[in-house]
PDB file of C-alpha atoms in Angstrom:
ATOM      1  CA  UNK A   1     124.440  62.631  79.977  1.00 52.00           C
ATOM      2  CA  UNK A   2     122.410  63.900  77.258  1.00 57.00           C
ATOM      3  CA  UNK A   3     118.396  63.123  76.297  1.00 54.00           C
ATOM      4  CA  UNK A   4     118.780  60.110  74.280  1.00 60.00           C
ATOM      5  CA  UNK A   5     115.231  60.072  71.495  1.00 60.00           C
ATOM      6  CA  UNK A   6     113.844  57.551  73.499  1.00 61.00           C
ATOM      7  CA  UNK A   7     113.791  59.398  76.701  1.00 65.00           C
ATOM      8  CA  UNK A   8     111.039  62.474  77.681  1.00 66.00           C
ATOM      9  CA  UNK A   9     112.895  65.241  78.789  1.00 62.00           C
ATOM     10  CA  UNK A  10     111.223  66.616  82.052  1.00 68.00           C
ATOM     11  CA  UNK A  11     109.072  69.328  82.524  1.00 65.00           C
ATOM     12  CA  UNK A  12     106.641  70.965  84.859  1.00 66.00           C
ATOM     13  CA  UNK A  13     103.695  70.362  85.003  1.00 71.00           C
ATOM     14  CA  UNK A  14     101.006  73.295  87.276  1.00 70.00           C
ATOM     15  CA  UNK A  15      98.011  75.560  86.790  1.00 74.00           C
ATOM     16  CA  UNK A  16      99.176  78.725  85.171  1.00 76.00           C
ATOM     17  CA  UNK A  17      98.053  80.511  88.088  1.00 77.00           C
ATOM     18  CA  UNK A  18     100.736  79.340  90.087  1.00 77.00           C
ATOM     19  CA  UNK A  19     103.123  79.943  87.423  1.00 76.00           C
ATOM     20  CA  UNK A  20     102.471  83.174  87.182  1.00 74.00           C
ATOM     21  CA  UNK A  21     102.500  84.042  91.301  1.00 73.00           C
ATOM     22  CA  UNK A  22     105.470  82.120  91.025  1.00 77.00           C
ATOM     23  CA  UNK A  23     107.448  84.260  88.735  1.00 73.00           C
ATOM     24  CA  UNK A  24     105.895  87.612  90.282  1.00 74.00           C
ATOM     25  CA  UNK A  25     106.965  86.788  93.951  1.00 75.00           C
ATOM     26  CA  UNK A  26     110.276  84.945  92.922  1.00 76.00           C
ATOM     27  CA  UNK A  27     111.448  88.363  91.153  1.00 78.00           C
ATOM     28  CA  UNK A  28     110.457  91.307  93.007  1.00 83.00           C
ATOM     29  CA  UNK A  29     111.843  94.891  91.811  1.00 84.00           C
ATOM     30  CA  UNK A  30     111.867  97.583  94.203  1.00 85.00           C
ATOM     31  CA  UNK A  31     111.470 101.150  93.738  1.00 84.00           C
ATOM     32  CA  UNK A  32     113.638 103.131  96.125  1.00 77.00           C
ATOM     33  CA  UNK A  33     111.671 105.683  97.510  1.00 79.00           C
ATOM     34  CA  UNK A  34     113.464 106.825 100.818  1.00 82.00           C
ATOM     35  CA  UNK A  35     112.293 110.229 102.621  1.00 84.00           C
ATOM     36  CA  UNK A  36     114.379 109.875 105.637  1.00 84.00           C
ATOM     37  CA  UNK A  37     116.115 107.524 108.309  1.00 85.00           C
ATOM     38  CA  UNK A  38     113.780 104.561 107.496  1.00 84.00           C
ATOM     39  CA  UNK A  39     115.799 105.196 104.077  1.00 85.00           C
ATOM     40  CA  UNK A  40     118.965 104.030 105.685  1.00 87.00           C
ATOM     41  CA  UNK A  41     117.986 100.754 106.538  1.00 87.00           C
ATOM     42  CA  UNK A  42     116.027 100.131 103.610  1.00 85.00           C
ATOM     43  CA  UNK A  43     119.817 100.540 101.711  1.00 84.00           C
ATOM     44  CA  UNK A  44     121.073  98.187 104.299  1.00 85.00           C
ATOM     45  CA  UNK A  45     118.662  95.845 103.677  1.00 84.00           C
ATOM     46  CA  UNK A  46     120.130  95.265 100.716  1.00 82.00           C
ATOM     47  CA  UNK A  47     123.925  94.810 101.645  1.00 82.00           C
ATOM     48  CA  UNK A  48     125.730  91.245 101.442  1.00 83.00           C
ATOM     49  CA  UNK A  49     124.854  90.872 105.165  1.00 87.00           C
ATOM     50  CA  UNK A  50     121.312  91.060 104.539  1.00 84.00           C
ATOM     51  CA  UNK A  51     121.186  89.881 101.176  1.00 81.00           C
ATOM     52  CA  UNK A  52     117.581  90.685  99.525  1.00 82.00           C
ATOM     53  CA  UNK A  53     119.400  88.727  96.493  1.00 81.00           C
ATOM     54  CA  UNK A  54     118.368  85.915  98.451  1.00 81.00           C
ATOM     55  CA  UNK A  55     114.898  86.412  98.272  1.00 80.00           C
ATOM     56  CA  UNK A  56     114.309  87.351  94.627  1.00 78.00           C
ATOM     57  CA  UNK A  57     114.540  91.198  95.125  1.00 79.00           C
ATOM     58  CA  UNK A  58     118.249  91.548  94.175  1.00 74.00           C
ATOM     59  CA  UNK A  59     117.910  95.098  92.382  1.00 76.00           C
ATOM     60  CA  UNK A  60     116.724  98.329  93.518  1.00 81.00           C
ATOM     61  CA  UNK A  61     115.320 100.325  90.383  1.00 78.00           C
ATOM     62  CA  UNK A  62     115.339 104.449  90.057  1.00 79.00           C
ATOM     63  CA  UNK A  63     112.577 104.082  87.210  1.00 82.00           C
ATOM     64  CA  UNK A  64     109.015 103.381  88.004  1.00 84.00           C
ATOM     65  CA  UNK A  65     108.256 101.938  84.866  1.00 84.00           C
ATOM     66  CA  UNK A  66     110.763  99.316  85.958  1.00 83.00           C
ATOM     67  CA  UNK A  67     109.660  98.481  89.448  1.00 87.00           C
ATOM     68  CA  UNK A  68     106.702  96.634  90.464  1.00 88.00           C
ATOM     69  CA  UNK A  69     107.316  97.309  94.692  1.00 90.00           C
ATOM     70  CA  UNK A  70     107.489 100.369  95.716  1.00 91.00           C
ATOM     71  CA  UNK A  71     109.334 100.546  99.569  1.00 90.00           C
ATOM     72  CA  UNK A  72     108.166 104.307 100.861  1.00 91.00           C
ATOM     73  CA  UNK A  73     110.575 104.625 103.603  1.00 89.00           C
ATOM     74  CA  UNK A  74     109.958 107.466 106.384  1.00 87.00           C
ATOM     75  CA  UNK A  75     107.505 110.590 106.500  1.00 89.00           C
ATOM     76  CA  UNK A  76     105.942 112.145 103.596  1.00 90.00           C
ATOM     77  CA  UNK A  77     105.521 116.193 103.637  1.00 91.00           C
ATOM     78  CA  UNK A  78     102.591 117.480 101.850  1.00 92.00           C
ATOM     79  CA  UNK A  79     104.845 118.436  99.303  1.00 92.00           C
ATOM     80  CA  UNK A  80     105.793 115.100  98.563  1.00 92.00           C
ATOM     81  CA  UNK A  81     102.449 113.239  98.287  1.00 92.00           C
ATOM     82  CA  UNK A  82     101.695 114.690  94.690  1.00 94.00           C
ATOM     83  CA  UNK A  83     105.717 113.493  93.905  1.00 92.00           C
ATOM     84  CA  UNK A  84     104.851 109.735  95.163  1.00 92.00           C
ATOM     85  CA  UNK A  85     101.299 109.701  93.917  1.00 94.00           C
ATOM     86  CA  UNK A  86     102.661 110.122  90.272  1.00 93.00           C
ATOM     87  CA  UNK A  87     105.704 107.886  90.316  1.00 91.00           C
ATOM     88  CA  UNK A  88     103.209 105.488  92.183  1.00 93.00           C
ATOM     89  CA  UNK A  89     100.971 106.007  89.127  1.00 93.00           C
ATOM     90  CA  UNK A  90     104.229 106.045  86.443  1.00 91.00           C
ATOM     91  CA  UNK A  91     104.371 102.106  87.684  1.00 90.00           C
ATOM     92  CA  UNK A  92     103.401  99.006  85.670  1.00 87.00           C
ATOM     93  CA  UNK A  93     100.954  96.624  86.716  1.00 86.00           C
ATOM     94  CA  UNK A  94     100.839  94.117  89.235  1.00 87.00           C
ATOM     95  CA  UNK A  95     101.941  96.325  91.488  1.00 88.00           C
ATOM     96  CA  UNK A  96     102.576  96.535  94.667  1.00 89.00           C
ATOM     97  CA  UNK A  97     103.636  99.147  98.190  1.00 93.00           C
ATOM     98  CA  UNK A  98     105.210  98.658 101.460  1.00 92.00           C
ATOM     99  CA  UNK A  99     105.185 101.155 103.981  1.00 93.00           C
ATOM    100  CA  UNK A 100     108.263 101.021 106.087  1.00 92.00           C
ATOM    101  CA  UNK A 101     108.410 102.605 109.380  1.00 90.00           C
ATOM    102  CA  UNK A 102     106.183 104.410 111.617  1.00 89.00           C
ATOM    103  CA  UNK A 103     106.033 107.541 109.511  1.00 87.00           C
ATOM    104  CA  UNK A 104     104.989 106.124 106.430  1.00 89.00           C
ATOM    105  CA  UNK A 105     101.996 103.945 108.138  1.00 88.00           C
ATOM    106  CA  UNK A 106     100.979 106.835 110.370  1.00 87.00           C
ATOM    107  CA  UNK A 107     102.594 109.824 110.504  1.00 83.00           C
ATOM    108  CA  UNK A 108     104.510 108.691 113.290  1.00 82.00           C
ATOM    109  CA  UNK A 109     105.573 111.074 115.802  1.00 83.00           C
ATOM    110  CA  UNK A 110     105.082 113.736 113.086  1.00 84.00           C
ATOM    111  CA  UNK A 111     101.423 114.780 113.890  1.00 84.00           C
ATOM    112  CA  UNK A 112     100.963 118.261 112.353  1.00 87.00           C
ATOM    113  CA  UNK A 113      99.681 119.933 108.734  1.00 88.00           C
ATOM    114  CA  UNK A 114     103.144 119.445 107.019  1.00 88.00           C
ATOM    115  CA  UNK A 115     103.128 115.672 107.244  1.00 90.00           C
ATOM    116  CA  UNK A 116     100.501 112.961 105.852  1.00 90.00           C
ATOM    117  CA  UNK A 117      99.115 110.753 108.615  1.00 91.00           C
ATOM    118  CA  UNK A 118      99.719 107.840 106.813  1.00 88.00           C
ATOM    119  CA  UNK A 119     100.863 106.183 102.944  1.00 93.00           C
ATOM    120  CA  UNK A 120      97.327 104.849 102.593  1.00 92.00           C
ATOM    121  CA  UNK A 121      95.845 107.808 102.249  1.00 93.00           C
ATOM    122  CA  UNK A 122      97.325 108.641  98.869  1.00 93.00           C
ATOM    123  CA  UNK A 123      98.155 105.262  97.577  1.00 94.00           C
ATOM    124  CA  UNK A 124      96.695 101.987  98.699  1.00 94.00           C
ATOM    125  CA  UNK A 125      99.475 100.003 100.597  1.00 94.00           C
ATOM    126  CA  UNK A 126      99.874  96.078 100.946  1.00 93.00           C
ATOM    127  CA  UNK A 127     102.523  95.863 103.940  1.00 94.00           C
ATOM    128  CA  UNK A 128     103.208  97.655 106.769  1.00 95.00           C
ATOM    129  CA  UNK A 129     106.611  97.132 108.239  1.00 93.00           C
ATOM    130  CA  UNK A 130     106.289  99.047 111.991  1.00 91.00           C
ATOM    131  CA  UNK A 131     109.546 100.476 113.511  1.00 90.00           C
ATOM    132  CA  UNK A 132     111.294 103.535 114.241  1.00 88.00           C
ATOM    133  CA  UNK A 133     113.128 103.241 112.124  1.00 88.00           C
ATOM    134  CA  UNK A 134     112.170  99.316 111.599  1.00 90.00           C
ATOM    135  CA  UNK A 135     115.285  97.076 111.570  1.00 92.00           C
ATOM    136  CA  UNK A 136     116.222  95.357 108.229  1.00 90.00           C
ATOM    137  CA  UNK A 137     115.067  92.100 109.823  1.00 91.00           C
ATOM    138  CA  UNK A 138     111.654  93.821 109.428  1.00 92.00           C
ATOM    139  CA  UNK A 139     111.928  94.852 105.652  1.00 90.00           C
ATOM    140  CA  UNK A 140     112.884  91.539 105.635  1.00 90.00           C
ATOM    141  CA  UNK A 141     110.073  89.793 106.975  1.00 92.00           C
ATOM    142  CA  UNK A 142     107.549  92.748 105.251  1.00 91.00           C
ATOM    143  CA  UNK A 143     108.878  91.463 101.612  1.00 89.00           C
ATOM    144  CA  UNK A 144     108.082  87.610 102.819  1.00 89.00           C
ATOM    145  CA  UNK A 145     105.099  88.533 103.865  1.00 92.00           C
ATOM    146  CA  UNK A 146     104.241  90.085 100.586  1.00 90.00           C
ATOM    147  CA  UNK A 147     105.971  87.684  98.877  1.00 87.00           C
ATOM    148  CA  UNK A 148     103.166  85.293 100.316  1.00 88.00           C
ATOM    149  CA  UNK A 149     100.432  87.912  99.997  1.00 88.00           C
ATOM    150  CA  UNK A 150     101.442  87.709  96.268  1.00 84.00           C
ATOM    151  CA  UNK A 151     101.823  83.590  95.909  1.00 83.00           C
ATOM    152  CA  UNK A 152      97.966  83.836  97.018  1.00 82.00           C
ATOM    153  CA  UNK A 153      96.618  85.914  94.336  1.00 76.00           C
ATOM    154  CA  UNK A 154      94.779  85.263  91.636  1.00 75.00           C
ATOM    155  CA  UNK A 155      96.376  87.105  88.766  1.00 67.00           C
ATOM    156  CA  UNK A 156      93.945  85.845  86.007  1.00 61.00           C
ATOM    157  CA  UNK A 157      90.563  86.847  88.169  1.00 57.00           C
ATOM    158  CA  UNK A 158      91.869  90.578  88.134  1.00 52.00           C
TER     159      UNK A 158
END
């Protein structure tokens, strides 16, 4: 059946706000970023019996400038924190991180001078997914849970 002249054709009607939050959480691209064996479930995560597709976060990008999440997945050496402080910096804005696993919010069981006690201390982090290594039920639930951090927002207030 087509529109006939007479007839509106539908459309929606919202505050541009939501719009916008809508669009942002309803097409979330990821930044892989995995440093070790929360890495392995973070790829899992994504596999058909998973399925991030579901959720709006179908496809994990290699360039920063293309990502708006970025998942840091397992410890970060000293070395590394200049490495993920740039490609954190390389990303567009909105943007968001998720720290997945112990390591990444803490340091884990990695308390010495090679290894940073924590994400936050180098870039500020939105979700922490706990875990060693978390399950991908967890990712799972951290990218909902950002999802919703990101449907509250107020993109035009920024």
């Amino acid at each position: 059946m087509g529109v006939t002249p007479k007839e509106k054709a539908p459309f929606l009607v919202a505050p541009l706000e939501i719009l916008i939050n809508w669009a942002r959480e309803s097409s979330l691209w990821p930044a892989q970023f995995g440093l070790a064996c929360c890495a392995i479930e973070m790829m899992t995560t994504s596999s058909p019996r998973y399925d991030m597709a579901r959720f709006g976060m179908e496809v994990f990008r290699a360039s920063p400038r293309q990502s708006d999440v970025m998942i840091v997945a397992g410890r970060v050496s000293q070395k590394m924190a200049p490495v993920l402080k740039t490609i954190y910096d390389q990303m567009l804005e909105p943007k968001w991180v998720i720290a997945m696993g112990d390591c990444a919010s803490s340091g884990g069981i990695y308390n010495n001078y090679a290894i940073i006690q924590g994400v936050d201390k180098i870039v500020p982090v939105d979700v922490y997914v706990a875990g060693c290594p978390p399950r991908p039920e967890a990712l799972l639930e951290g990218l909902i849970a950002l999802q919703n951090k990101i449907k509250n927002e107020r993109p035009l207030r920024r």
